[in-house]
Amino acid sequence: MTIDLLIKNGAVITMNDKREVIEHGDVAIQKGEIIAVGRNLEYEALKTIDAGGKVVAPGFINGHSHVYQSLIEGIGYDMHFDPWNWRFLFPVVSKITPEDAQASAALAALELIKNGVTTISDHWYLHTHMENIYRVTEVFDQAGLRAQMVFGLLDQTFAGERIDSEYMTMIQKEETLVNEARRYHQAWHNCNRTTIALGPGSTEDISESLMRKTVELARELDVNVSTHVAGWIEINSYTMKRFGERDLEHFHSLGLTGPKGVMFHAVWLSDREIEIMANTGTKVVHCPVANAYLGYGIAPISHMLSRGIAVGLGTDGAASYTYDMLEVGRAAAMLQKASKLDAEAVTAEEVMEMLTINGAKVLGLDQQTGSIEIGKKADLIVLDFNAPHLLPVGRWLPKLIYSARGSDVIHTVVEGKLLMEDRKVLTLSEEEVIAQALASREGLVERAGQETRDLLAMPWPKSGPAWRSIV
Ligand SMILES: [Zn+2]
């Protein structure tokens, strides 16, 4: 039998139930699926990859992003969420066109593939044009990624009360959003490698009425409801004042908790709220770098893991400054260890679970992806360990987690197809994507107006850019 792809002689970190690591292992792939894993597999293959001295691992899963923000990294930085949003982010992103949306997704897709990410879940609420999310989804599809696209629903505001602001171009009426969510679901759910979820922004962003309709629609369509919960401390005060409950408690009352409830950030939770999540099978996407960078705090991940809650990892938006999930995973471990004064608070094995099989569980995709096992889709990566920072190896998994970088990934495979081979991305033109992204960024800053351009051009004294003291 001649198969499509055979990967030979690698250290295969399977992430199967036994968490086997097979030294000098082979992986056989046919029609996008893994058909055999083991030593000395005897197959003829159309293509064979020699993985000697290399690690073969399940592709990484980025469980939460806002890829439109890939165009605004470095515009305003080292600032709290609010001034950053109002002074820098909104004037720029409120002008996004479908072409910009496409350019942002292509840039993100390029970086994701180059960092060994095979599944991306993007929360897209930037409906300045309803076509935006379609352009983004098409880019991910054509790039060959697996995607869970979260259709964002915001009918009140985003990060504040200023509904009348000219920048709130992403806010749409309830009826429009519900109809558009249905249309988008019909177009893309279970199409190729894409699934759809519904994504209320936060308790602040969405009216009670739309929140209830979103929960109803998610039940009807049998899809995940994915939302920002208790990420920043102020949101708990807002929800408490408005509804007399903490953030997660309120989502629980509304029916968003349960196996199809996916909570982003989940930093400021009470012990009772963690119990609610554990008892209802609610999932979490932890964004340690964004949470740290924005001064949100450190989510109680080791507590959640000890209660059996499925936790995945995400980058969130521009605040992570990277799609390198190894960097994100390492931050997750370090922050727990340091804050708990406990070197075992989160282990390398737990980080790898969050990056792969548990990330897949969070998205409800663990029957398809997240481990190297017979019957699963062949979503996997090969990392070259013939490098000074990766030798001597000792144990493969902790060395991968603590020393490897996204740039050590040399091949990225999704559903048996090589998206990157020897660091060259095959499904996107790197030069064209970068040129388009730079042009989009320039156009957005231009259209954002004089105030934004003045802010960005301000002098840079010793203490940092001058705007930091005036925002
Ligand atoms: Zn987010």
Short mmCIF file of C-alpha atoms and ligand atoms in Angstrom, two decimals:
data_model
loop_
_atom_site.label_atom_id
_atom_site.label_comp_id
_atom_site.label_asym_id
_atom_site.label_seq_id
_atom_site.Cartn_x
_atom_site.Cartn_y
_atom_site.Cartn_z
CA MET A 1 0.00 0.00 0.00
CA THR A 2 1.35 3.43 -0.93
CA ILE A 3 0.39 6.09 1.56
CA ASP A 4 0.46 9.88 1.22
CA LEU A 5 3.00 10.85 3.88
CA LEU A 6 5.38 8.98 6.16
CA ILE A 7 7.33 10.72 8.91
CA LYS A 8 10.26 8.53 9.99
CA ASN A 9 12.51 8.16 12.99
CA GLY A 10 11.43 11.14 15.13
CA ALA A 11 10.84 11.54 18.85
CA VAL A 12 7.05 11.34 18.66
CA ILE A 13 5.30 13.10 21.54
CA THR A 14 1.89 11.53 21.01
CA MET A 15 -0.24 13.15 23.78
CA ASN A 16 -2.38 9.99 23.62
CA ASP A 17 -4.13 8.76 26.81
CA LYS A 18 -0.92 7.11 28.02
CA ARG A 19 1.07 10.21 27.06
CA GLU A 20 3.57 8.02 25.20
CA VAL A 21 6.75 9.47 23.77
CA ILE A 22 8.09 7.11 21.09
CA GLU A 23 11.81 7.45 20.39
CA HIS A 24 12.72 6.73 16.76
CA GLY A 25 9.01 6.65 15.96
CA ASP A 26 7.17 6.85 12.66
CA VAL A 27 3.78 8.36 11.77
CA ALA A 28 1.88 7.14 8.71
CA ILE A 29 -0.67 9.45 7.09
CA GLN A 30 -3.26 8.63 4.47
CA LYS A 31 -6.09 10.87 3.19
CA GLY A 32 -5.47 13.42 5.93
CA GLU A 33 -5.65 10.89 8.78
CA ILE A 34 -3.11 9.17 10.95
CA ILE A 35 -3.28 5.45 10.13
CA ALA A 36 -0.31 4.16 12.13
CA VAL A 37 2.09 5.31 14.85
CA GLY A 38 5.05 3.22 15.99
CA ARG A 39 8.56 2.02 15.22
CA ASN A 40 9.81 0.72 11.87
CA LEU A 41 6.54 1.15 10.00
CA GLU A 42 6.76 -0.54 6.61
CA TYR A 43 4.97 1.64 4.10
CA GLU A 44 5.70 2.96 0.67
CA ALA A 45 4.87 6.65 0.68
CA LEU A 46 4.45 9.38 -1.92
CA LYS A 47 6.47 11.57 0.43
CA THR A 48 8.77 10.62 3.28
CA ILE A 49 10.13 13.03 5.87
CA ASP A 50 13.23 12.03 7.82
CA ALA A 51 12.70 13.23 11.40
CA GLY A 52 15.98 11.93 12.85
CA GLY A 53 17.05 14.19 15.74
CA LYS A 54 13.72 15.95 15.53
CA VAL A 55 10.54 16.08 17.57
CA VAL A 56 7.18 15.19 16.05
CA ALA A 57 4.35 16.66 18.10
CA PRO A 58 0.66 17.48 17.73
CA GLY A 59 0.23 20.96 16.22
CA PHE A 60 -0.39 23.73 18.73
CA ILE A 61 -3.83 25.18 19.36
CA ASN A 62 -4.36 28.90 19.84
CA GLY A 63 -7.74 28.98 21.60
CA HIS A 64 -8.31 32.73 21.59
CA SER A 65 -7.19 35.53 19.31
CA HIS A 66 -8.39 38.71 17.63
CA VAL A 67 -6.36 38.58 14.45
CA TYR A 68 -7.39 42.04 13.25
CA GLN A 69 -5.05 43.31 15.95
CA SER A 70 -2.07 41.83 14.12
CA LEU A 71 -2.12 45.10 12.15
CA ILE A 72 -1.88 47.33 15.22
CA GLU A 73 0.93 45.81 17.28
CA GLY A 74 3.22 48.57 18.52
CA ILE A 75 0.59 51.31 18.12
CA GLY A 76 0.43 52.58 21.70
CA TYR A 77 2.03 50.30 24.25
CA ASP A 78 2.72 49.80 27.97
CA MET A 79 -0.68 51.21 28.79
CA HIS A 80 -3.80 50.10 30.59
CA PHE A 81 -6.54 48.57 28.43
CA ASP A 82 -8.81 51.65 28.50
CA PRO A 83 -6.58 54.48 27.27
CA TRP A 84 -4.97 52.07 24.82
CA ASN A 85 -8.38 51.18 23.38
CA TRP A 86 -9.77 54.70 23.22
CA ARG A 87 -6.72 56.62 22.13
CA PHE A 88 -5.01 54.13 19.85
CA LEU A 89 -6.96 51.00 18.98
CA PHE A 90 -10.45 52.30 18.17
CA PRO A 91 -9.54 55.24 15.92
CA VAL A 92 -7.53 52.78 13.82
CA VAL A 93 -9.58 49.59 13.80
CA SER A 94 -12.95 51.31 13.48
CA LYS A 95 -11.90 52.05 9.89
CA ILE A 96 -11.18 48.45 8.93
CA THR A 97 -12.37 47.40 5.49
CA PRO A 98 -12.81 43.83 4.22
CA GLU A 99 -9.43 44.17 2.49
CA ASP A 100 -7.78 45.08 5.81
CA ALA A 101 -9.54 42.19 7.53
CA GLN A 102 -8.16 39.87 4.89
CA ALA A 103 -4.65 41.32 5.21
CA SER A 104 -4.70 40.95 9.01
CA ALA A 105 -5.81 37.33 8.78
CA ALA A 106 -3.19 36.49 6.18
CA LEU A 107 -0.42 38.02 8.30
CA ALA A 108 -1.66 36.12 11.34
CA ALA A 109 -1.99 32.87 9.35
CA LEU A 110 1.60 33.22 8.16
CA GLU A 111 2.87 33.74 11.71
CA LEU A 112 0.69 30.92 13.07
CA ILE A 113 1.94 28.39 10.52
CA LYS A 114 5.56 29.48 11.08
CA ASN A 115 5.09 28.87 14.82
CA GLY A 116 3.53 25.42 14.42
CA VAL A 117 -0.04 26.42 15.21
CA THR A 118 -2.45 24.14 13.37
CA THR A 119 -5.75 25.23 14.97
CA ILE A 120 -6.77 28.84 15.52
CA SER A 121 -9.88 30.10 17.28
CA ASP A 122 -10.46 33.72 16.37
CA HIS A 123 -13.06 35.87 18.10
CA TRP A 124 -14.15 38.26 15.37
CA TYR A 125 -16.54 40.99 16.47
CA LEU A 126 -15.19 43.74 14.27
CA HIS A 127 -18.25 43.92 12.03
CA THR A 128 -17.49 47.30 10.43
CA HIS A 129 -18.56 45.40 7.32
CA MET A 130 -20.37 42.09 7.58
CA GLU A 131 -18.06 40.79 4.88
CA ASN A 132 -15.01 41.04 7.17
CA ILE A 133 -15.47 37.73 8.94
CA TYR A 134 -16.03 35.93 5.64
CA ARG A 135 -12.74 37.27 4.29
CA VAL A 136 -10.92 36.13 7.44
CA THR A 137 -12.47 32.67 7.30
CA GLU A 138 -11.58 32.29 3.62
CA VAL A 139 -7.96 33.21 4.37
CA PHE A 140 -7.67 30.58 7.13
CA ASP A 141 -9.34 28.02 4.88
CA GLN A 142 -7.04 28.71 1.96
CA ALA A 143 -3.98 28.78 4.24
CA GLY A 144 -4.97 25.24 5.27
CA LEU A 145 -5.48 25.91 8.99
CA ARG A 146 -8.11 24.33 11.19
CA ALA A 147 -10.28 27.12 12.60
CA GLN A 148 -13.01 27.67 15.11
CA MET A 149 -14.35 31.09 14.24
CA VAL A 150 -16.20 32.82 17.05
CA PHE A 151 -18.84 35.14 15.62
CA GLY A 152 -18.74 38.14 17.96
CA LEU A 153 -21.92 39.82 19.16
CA LEU A 154 -21.73 43.36 20.53
CA ASP A 155 -24.83 45.55 20.52
CA GLN A 156 -23.99 47.93 23.36
CA THR A 157 -20.38 48.91 23.44
CA PHE A 158 -16.86 47.61 23.50
CA ALA A 159 -14.80 48.20 26.64
CA GLY A 160 -16.83 51.11 27.95
CA GLU A 161 -20.07 53.00 27.95
CA ARG A 162 -19.48 55.32 25.02
CA ILE A 163 -22.04 53.89 22.64
CA ASP A 164 -22.40 57.18 20.75
CA SER A 165 -18.73 57.42 19.88
CA GLU A 166 -17.92 57.59 16.19
CA TYR A 167 -15.45 54.75 16.78
CA MET A 168 -18.09 52.20 17.71
CA THR A 169 -18.45 50.99 14.14
CA MET A 170 -18.28 47.36 15.27
CA ILE A 171 -21.56 47.65 17.20
CA GLN A 172 -24.60 46.35 15.35
CA LYS A 173 -28.27 45.97 16.19
CA GLU A 174 -29.52 42.80 17.85
CA GLU A 175 -31.61 41.66 14.90
CA THR A 176 -28.78 42.18 12.42
CA LEU A 177 -26.34 40.22 14.57
CA VAL A 178 -28.68 37.27 15.13
CA ASN A 179 -29.54 37.06 11.42
CA GLU A 180 -25.92 37.44 10.37
CA ALA A 181 -24.77 34.81 12.87
CA ARG A 182 -27.25 32.37 11.34
CA ARG A 183 -26.15 33.19 7.81
CA TYR A 184 -22.47 32.80 8.72
CA HIS A 185 -23.12 29.52 10.53
CA GLN A 186 -24.91 28.17 7.50
CA ALA A 187 -22.07 29.20 5.22
CA TRP A 188 -19.13 27.92 7.25
CA HIS A 189 -19.99 25.54 10.09
CA ASN A 190 -18.34 22.16 9.47
CA CYS A 191 -17.13 23.39 6.09
CA ASN A 192 -13.69 21.90 5.32
CA ARG A 193 -11.77 22.42 8.58
CA THR A 194 -13.84 25.29 9.99
CA THR A 195 -16.38 25.27 12.80
CA ILE A 196 -18.37 28.17 14.22
CA ALA A 197 -19.07 29.37 17.77
CA LEU A 198 -21.00 32.37 19.07
CA GLY A 199 -19.12 35.03 21.04
CA PRO A 200 -20.80 37.67 23.20
CA GLY A 201 -18.12 40.32 23.93
CA SER A 202 -18.51 40.55 27.72
CA THR A 203 -21.27 41.43 30.21
CA GLU A 204 -20.60 45.06 29.35
CA ASP A 205 -20.72 44.75 25.58
CA ILE A 206 -24.00 43.00 25.04
CA SER A 207 -27.58 43.74 26.09
CA GLU A 208 -29.43 41.24 28.27
CA SER A 209 -31.86 40.61 25.47
CA LEU A 210 -29.14 39.78 22.90
CA MET A 211 -27.34 37.67 25.49
CA ARG A 212 -30.46 35.54 25.97
CA LYS A 213 -30.99 35.25 22.22
CA THR A 214 -27.34 34.23 21.77
CA VAL A 215 -27.69 31.44 24.34
CA GLU A 216 -30.90 30.25 22.64
CA LEU A 217 -29.31 30.35 19.19
CA ALA A 218 -26.21 28.47 20.38
CA ARG A 219 -28.46 25.74 21.82
CA GLU A 220 -30.45 25.54 18.62
CA LEU A 221 -27.32 25.33 16.46
CA ASP A 222 -25.51 23.13 19.01
CA VAL A 223 -22.35 25.27 18.98
CA ASN A 224 -20.03 26.68 21.64
CA VAL A 225 -20.70 30.01 23.34
CA SER A 226 -17.32 31.64 23.90
CA THR A 227 -16.92 34.87 25.84
CA HIS A 228 -14.59 37.07 27.88
CA VAL A 229 -15.18 36.46 31.58
CA ALA A 230 -13.66 38.23 34.60
CA GLY A 231 -10.53 39.13 32.65
CA TRP A 232 -9.95 42.50 34.23
CA ILE A 233 -10.93 43.36 37.78
CA GLU A 234 -13.22 46.25 36.78
CA ILE A 235 -15.57 43.98 34.85
CA ASN A 236 -16.48 42.16 38.07
CA SER A 237 -17.41 45.48 39.71
CA TYR A 238 -19.47 46.42 36.65
CA THR A 239 -21.38 43.13 36.65
CA MET A 240 -21.86 43.24 40.41
CA LYS A 241 -23.25 46.79 40.23
CA ARG A 242 -25.46 46.08 37.26
CA PHE A 243 -26.68 42.53 38.02
CA GLY A 244 -25.80 41.91 41.68
CA GLU A 245 -23.58 38.97 40.71
CA ARG A 246 -19.96 38.38 39.86
CA ASP A 247 -19.07 37.93 36.19
CA LEU A 248 -18.99 34.13 35.97
CA GLU A 249 -21.95 33.80 38.34
CA HIS A 250 -23.92 36.00 35.99
CA PHE A 251 -22.98 33.91 32.95
CA HIS A 252 -24.02 30.84 34.94
CA SER A 253 -27.44 32.39 35.68
CA LEU A 254 -27.85 33.13 31.98
CA GLY A 255 -27.03 29.55 30.99
CA LEU A 256 -23.60 30.10 29.39
CA THR A 257 -21.81 27.61 31.61
CA GLY A 258 -21.65 23.93 30.62
CA PRO A 259 -19.57 21.75 28.30
CA LYS A 260 -20.17 24.15 25.41
CA GLY A 261 -19.27 27.24 27.42
CA VAL A 262 -15.76 28.56 26.71
CA MET A 263 -14.49 31.31 29.00
CA PHE A 264 -11.61 33.56 27.89
CA HIS A 265 -9.20 34.96 30.51
CA ALA A 266 -11.08 33.91 33.69
CA VAL A 267 -8.68 35.79 35.97
CA TRP A 268 -10.88 37.16 38.78
CA LEU A 269 -12.85 34.14 39.93
CA SER A 270 -14.03 33.28 43.42
CA ASP A 271 -13.61 29.72 44.71
CA ARG A 272 -17.36 29.32 44.25
CA GLU A 273 -17.09 30.32 40.60
CA ILE A 274 -14.31 27.79 40.03
CA GLU A 275 -16.61 25.18 41.59
CA ILE A 276 -19.41 26.22 39.23
CA MET A 277 -17.09 25.76 36.26
CA ALA A 278 -15.84 22.39 37.51
CA ASN A 279 -19.37 21.12 38.21
CA THR A 280 -20.77 22.24 34.87
CA GLY A 281 -17.84 21.14 32.67
CA THR A 282 -17.21 24.73 31.55
CA LYS A 283 -13.96 25.28 29.61
CA VAL A 284 -11.30 27.99 29.89
CA VAL A 285 -8.85 29.62 27.50
CA HIS A 286 -5.97 31.06 29.49
CA CYS A 287 -4.10 34.03 27.95
CA PRO A 288 -1.13 34.44 30.32
CA VAL A 289 0.96 36.85 28.25
CA ALA A 290 -1.87 39.25 27.39
CA ASN A 291 -3.12 39.12 30.99
CA ALA A 292 0.34 39.95 32.30
CA TYR A 293 1.11 42.62 29.71
CA LEU A 294 -2.16 44.49 30.33
CA GLY A 295 -1.82 44.20 34.11
CA TYR A 296 -5.01 42.09 34.34
CA GLY A 297 -3.47 39.65 36.81
CA ILE A 298 -2.68 35.94 36.93
CA ALA A 299 -5.55 33.50 36.40
CA PRO A 300 -5.87 30.73 39.04
CA ILE A 301 -4.91 28.04 36.54
CA SER A 302 -3.30 25.55 38.93
CA HIS A 303 -6.49 25.67 41.01
CA MET A 304 -8.62 25.08 37.91
CA LEU A 305 -6.43 22.18 36.77
CA SER A 306 -6.66 20.58 40.21
CA ARG A 307 -10.46 20.70 39.86
CA GLY A 308 -10.31 18.97 36.48
CA ILE A 309 -11.35 21.99 34.40
CA ALA A 310 -10.24 21.78 30.75
CA VAL A 311 -7.88 24.69 30.12
CA GLY A 312 -6.40 25.68 26.76
CA LEU A 313 -4.07 28.54 25.86
CA GLY A 314 -4.61 31.62 23.76
CA THR A 315 -2.77 34.73 22.70
CA ASP A 316 -5.69 37.18 22.76
CA GLY A 317 -4.93 40.21 20.59
CA ALA A 318 -1.99 42.53 20.07
CA ALA A 319 -1.19 42.48 23.79
CA SER A 320 0.63 39.15 23.43
CA TYR A 321 2.88 40.49 20.65
CA THR A 322 3.33 36.96 19.37
CA TYR A 323 1.69 33.83 17.99
CA ASP A 324 4.51 31.69 19.36
CA MET A 325 2.51 29.34 21.57
CA LEU A 326 5.65 27.96 23.20
CA GLU A 327 6.31 31.42 24.57
CA VAL A 328 2.71 31.61 25.81
CA GLY A 329 2.94 28.12 27.35
CA ARG A 330 6.18 28.96 29.10
CA ALA A 331 4.63 32.13 30.55
CA ALA A 332 1.70 30.07 31.84
CA ALA A 333 4.06 27.79 33.76
CA MET A 334 6.38 30.52 35.06
CA LEU A 335 3.61 32.81 36.33
CA GLN A 336 1.95 29.99 38.30
CA LYS A 337 5.24 28.74 39.75
CA ALA A 338 6.35 32.23 40.81
CA SER A 339 3.05 33.40 42.25
CA LYS A 340 2.35 30.13 44.09
CA LEU A 341 5.93 29.69 45.34
CA ASP A 342 5.59 26.17 43.98
CA ALA A 343 7.76 24.68 41.22
CA GLU A 344 5.08 22.06 40.56
CA ALA A 345 2.19 24.54 40.28
CA VAL A 346 2.03 23.96 36.51
CA THR A 347 4.31 21.36 34.93
CA ALA A 348 5.74 20.96 31.43
CA GLU A 349 3.32 18.07 30.85
CA GLU A 350 0.38 20.27 31.82
CA VAL A 351 1.58 23.05 29.52
CA MET A 352 1.82 20.56 26.63
CA GLU A 353 -1.73 19.36 27.41
CA MET A 354 -3.00 22.94 27.31
CA LEU A 355 -1.22 23.51 24.01
CA THR A 356 -2.58 20.36 22.36
CA ILE A 357 -5.14 17.82 23.59
CA ASN A 358 -6.81 20.01 26.21
CA GLY A 359 -6.85 22.96 23.83
CA ALA A 360 -8.74 20.67 21.45
CA LYS A 361 -11.15 19.62 24.24
CA VAL A 362 -11.89 23.26 25.01
CA LEU A 363 -12.98 23.81 21.40
CA GLY A 364 -14.85 20.48 21.24
CA LEU A 365 -12.41 19.25 18.57
CA ASP A 366 -10.61 16.53 20.54
CA GLN A 367 -12.14 13.73 18.46
CA GLN A 368 -10.33 15.17 15.45
CA THR A 369 -7.15 16.82 16.65
CA GLY A 370 -4.81 17.47 19.60
CA SER A 371 -2.87 14.19 19.66
CA ILE A 372 -0.97 11.83 17.38
CA GLU A 373 -3.18 8.75 17.38
CA ILE A 374 -4.70 6.41 14.82
CA GLY A 375 -7.95 7.83 13.45
CA LYS A 376 -7.16 11.46 14.25
CA LYS A 377 -6.60 14.10 11.60
CA ALA A 378 -2.91 14.49 10.84
CA ASP A 379 -2.38 17.92 12.45
CA LEU A 380 1.24 17.82 13.52
CA ILE A 381 4.55 19.61 13.54
CA VAL A 382 8.22 18.70 13.30
CA LEU A 383 10.80 20.65 15.31
CA ASP A 384 14.52 20.48 14.60
CA PHE A 385 16.41 19.78 17.82
CA ASN A 386 19.85 19.95 16.21
CA ALA A 387 20.53 23.35 17.76
CA PRO A 388 22.68 24.58 20.67
CA HIS A 389 19.69 25.72 22.73
CA LEU A 390 18.05 22.30 22.36
CA LEU A 391 21.01 20.01 23.09
CA PRO A 392 21.55 17.98 25.17
CA VAL A 393 17.91 16.99 25.26
CA GLY A 394 17.43 14.94 28.42
CA ARG A 395 13.68 14.43 28.24
CA TRP A 396 12.00 15.53 25.03
CA LEU A 397 8.80 17.06 26.43
CA PRO A 398 10.19 19.40 29.10
CA LYS A 399 13.03 20.41 26.78
CA LEU A 400 10.43 21.29 24.15
CA ILE A 401 8.37 23.34 26.60
CA TYR A 402 11.21 25.15 28.36
CA SER A 403 13.78 25.64 25.59
CA ALA A 404 12.18 25.46 22.15
CA ARG A 405 10.77 28.39 20.19
CA GLY A 406 8.18 28.62 17.50
CA SER A 407 11.00 29.24 15.02
CA ASP A 408 12.33 25.73 15.73
CA VAL A 409 9.28 24.31 13.94
CA ILE A 410 10.42 23.29 10.45
CA HIS A 411 7.34 21.49 9.09
CA THR A 412 3.67 22.23 9.82
CA VAL A 413 1.07 19.70 8.67
CA VAL A 414 -2.71 20.05 8.85
CA GLU A 415 -4.97 17.19 7.80
CA GLY A 416 -2.03 15.53 6.11
CA LYS A 417 -1.14 18.57 4.04
CA LEU A 418 2.21 20.32 4.42
CA LEU A 419 1.49 24.00 5.09
CA MET A 420 5.17 24.65 5.77
CA GLU A 421 8.17 22.61 4.67
CA ASP A 422 11.72 23.45 5.80
CA ARG A 423 10.44 26.83 7.13
CA LYS A 424 8.91 27.76 3.77
CA VAL A 425 5.16 28.37 3.92
CA LEU A 426 3.56 26.65 0.93
CA THR A 427 -0.01 27.93 1.13
CA LEU A 428 0.66 31.68 1.31
CA SER A 429 3.14 33.95 -0.41
CA GLU A 430 5.18 35.40 2.44
CA GLU A 431 6.29 38.46 0.46
CA GLU A 432 2.80 39.31 -0.75
CA VAL A 433 1.19 38.83 2.65
CA ILE A 434 3.73 41.07 4.38
CA ALA A 435 3.54 43.76 1.68
CA GLN A 436 -0.26 43.77 1.90
CA ALA A 437 -0.21 43.91 5.71
CA LEU A 438 2.19 46.87 5.72
CA ALA A 439 0.05 48.70 3.16
CA SER A 440 -3.10 48.03 5.21
CA ARG A 441 -1.46 49.25 8.38
CA GLU A 442 -0.30 52.44 6.69
CA GLY A 443 -3.75 53.04 5.21
CA LEU A 444 -5.46 52.49 8.57
CA VAL A 445 -3.19 54.93 10.40
CA GLU A 446 -3.76 57.46 7.63
CA ARG A 447 -7.55 57.09 7.85
CA ALA A 448 -7.49 57.12 11.66
CA GLY A 449 -6.95 60.86 11.43
CA GLN A 450 -4.62 63.62 12.45
CA GLU A 451 -4.90 63.06 16.22
CA THR A 452 -3.66 59.48 15.92
CA ARG A 453 -0.88 60.46 13.55
CA ASP A 454 0.18 63.24 15.93
CA LEU A 455 0.18 60.83 18.87
CA LEU A 456 2.35 58.36 17.03
CA ALA A 457 4.76 61.08 15.90
CA MET A 458 5.25 62.56 19.37
CA PRO A 459 8.78 62.99 20.68
CA TRP A 460 10.41 60.20 22.62
CA PRO A 461 12.15 61.53 25.70
CA LYS A 462 14.17 59.34 28.04
CA SER A 463 11.05 58.23 29.93
CA GLY A 464 9.42 56.82 26.80
CA PRO A 465 7.00 58.23 24.22
CA ALA A 466 5.50 61.51 25.36
CA TRP A 467 1.92 60.37 24.85
CA ARG A 468 2.14 57.97 27.76
CA SER A 469 1.81 60.82 30.26
CA ILE A 470 -1.08 62.55 28.46
CA VAL A 471 -3.47 59.68 27.76
ZN ZN B 1 -10.03 38.62 23.79
#
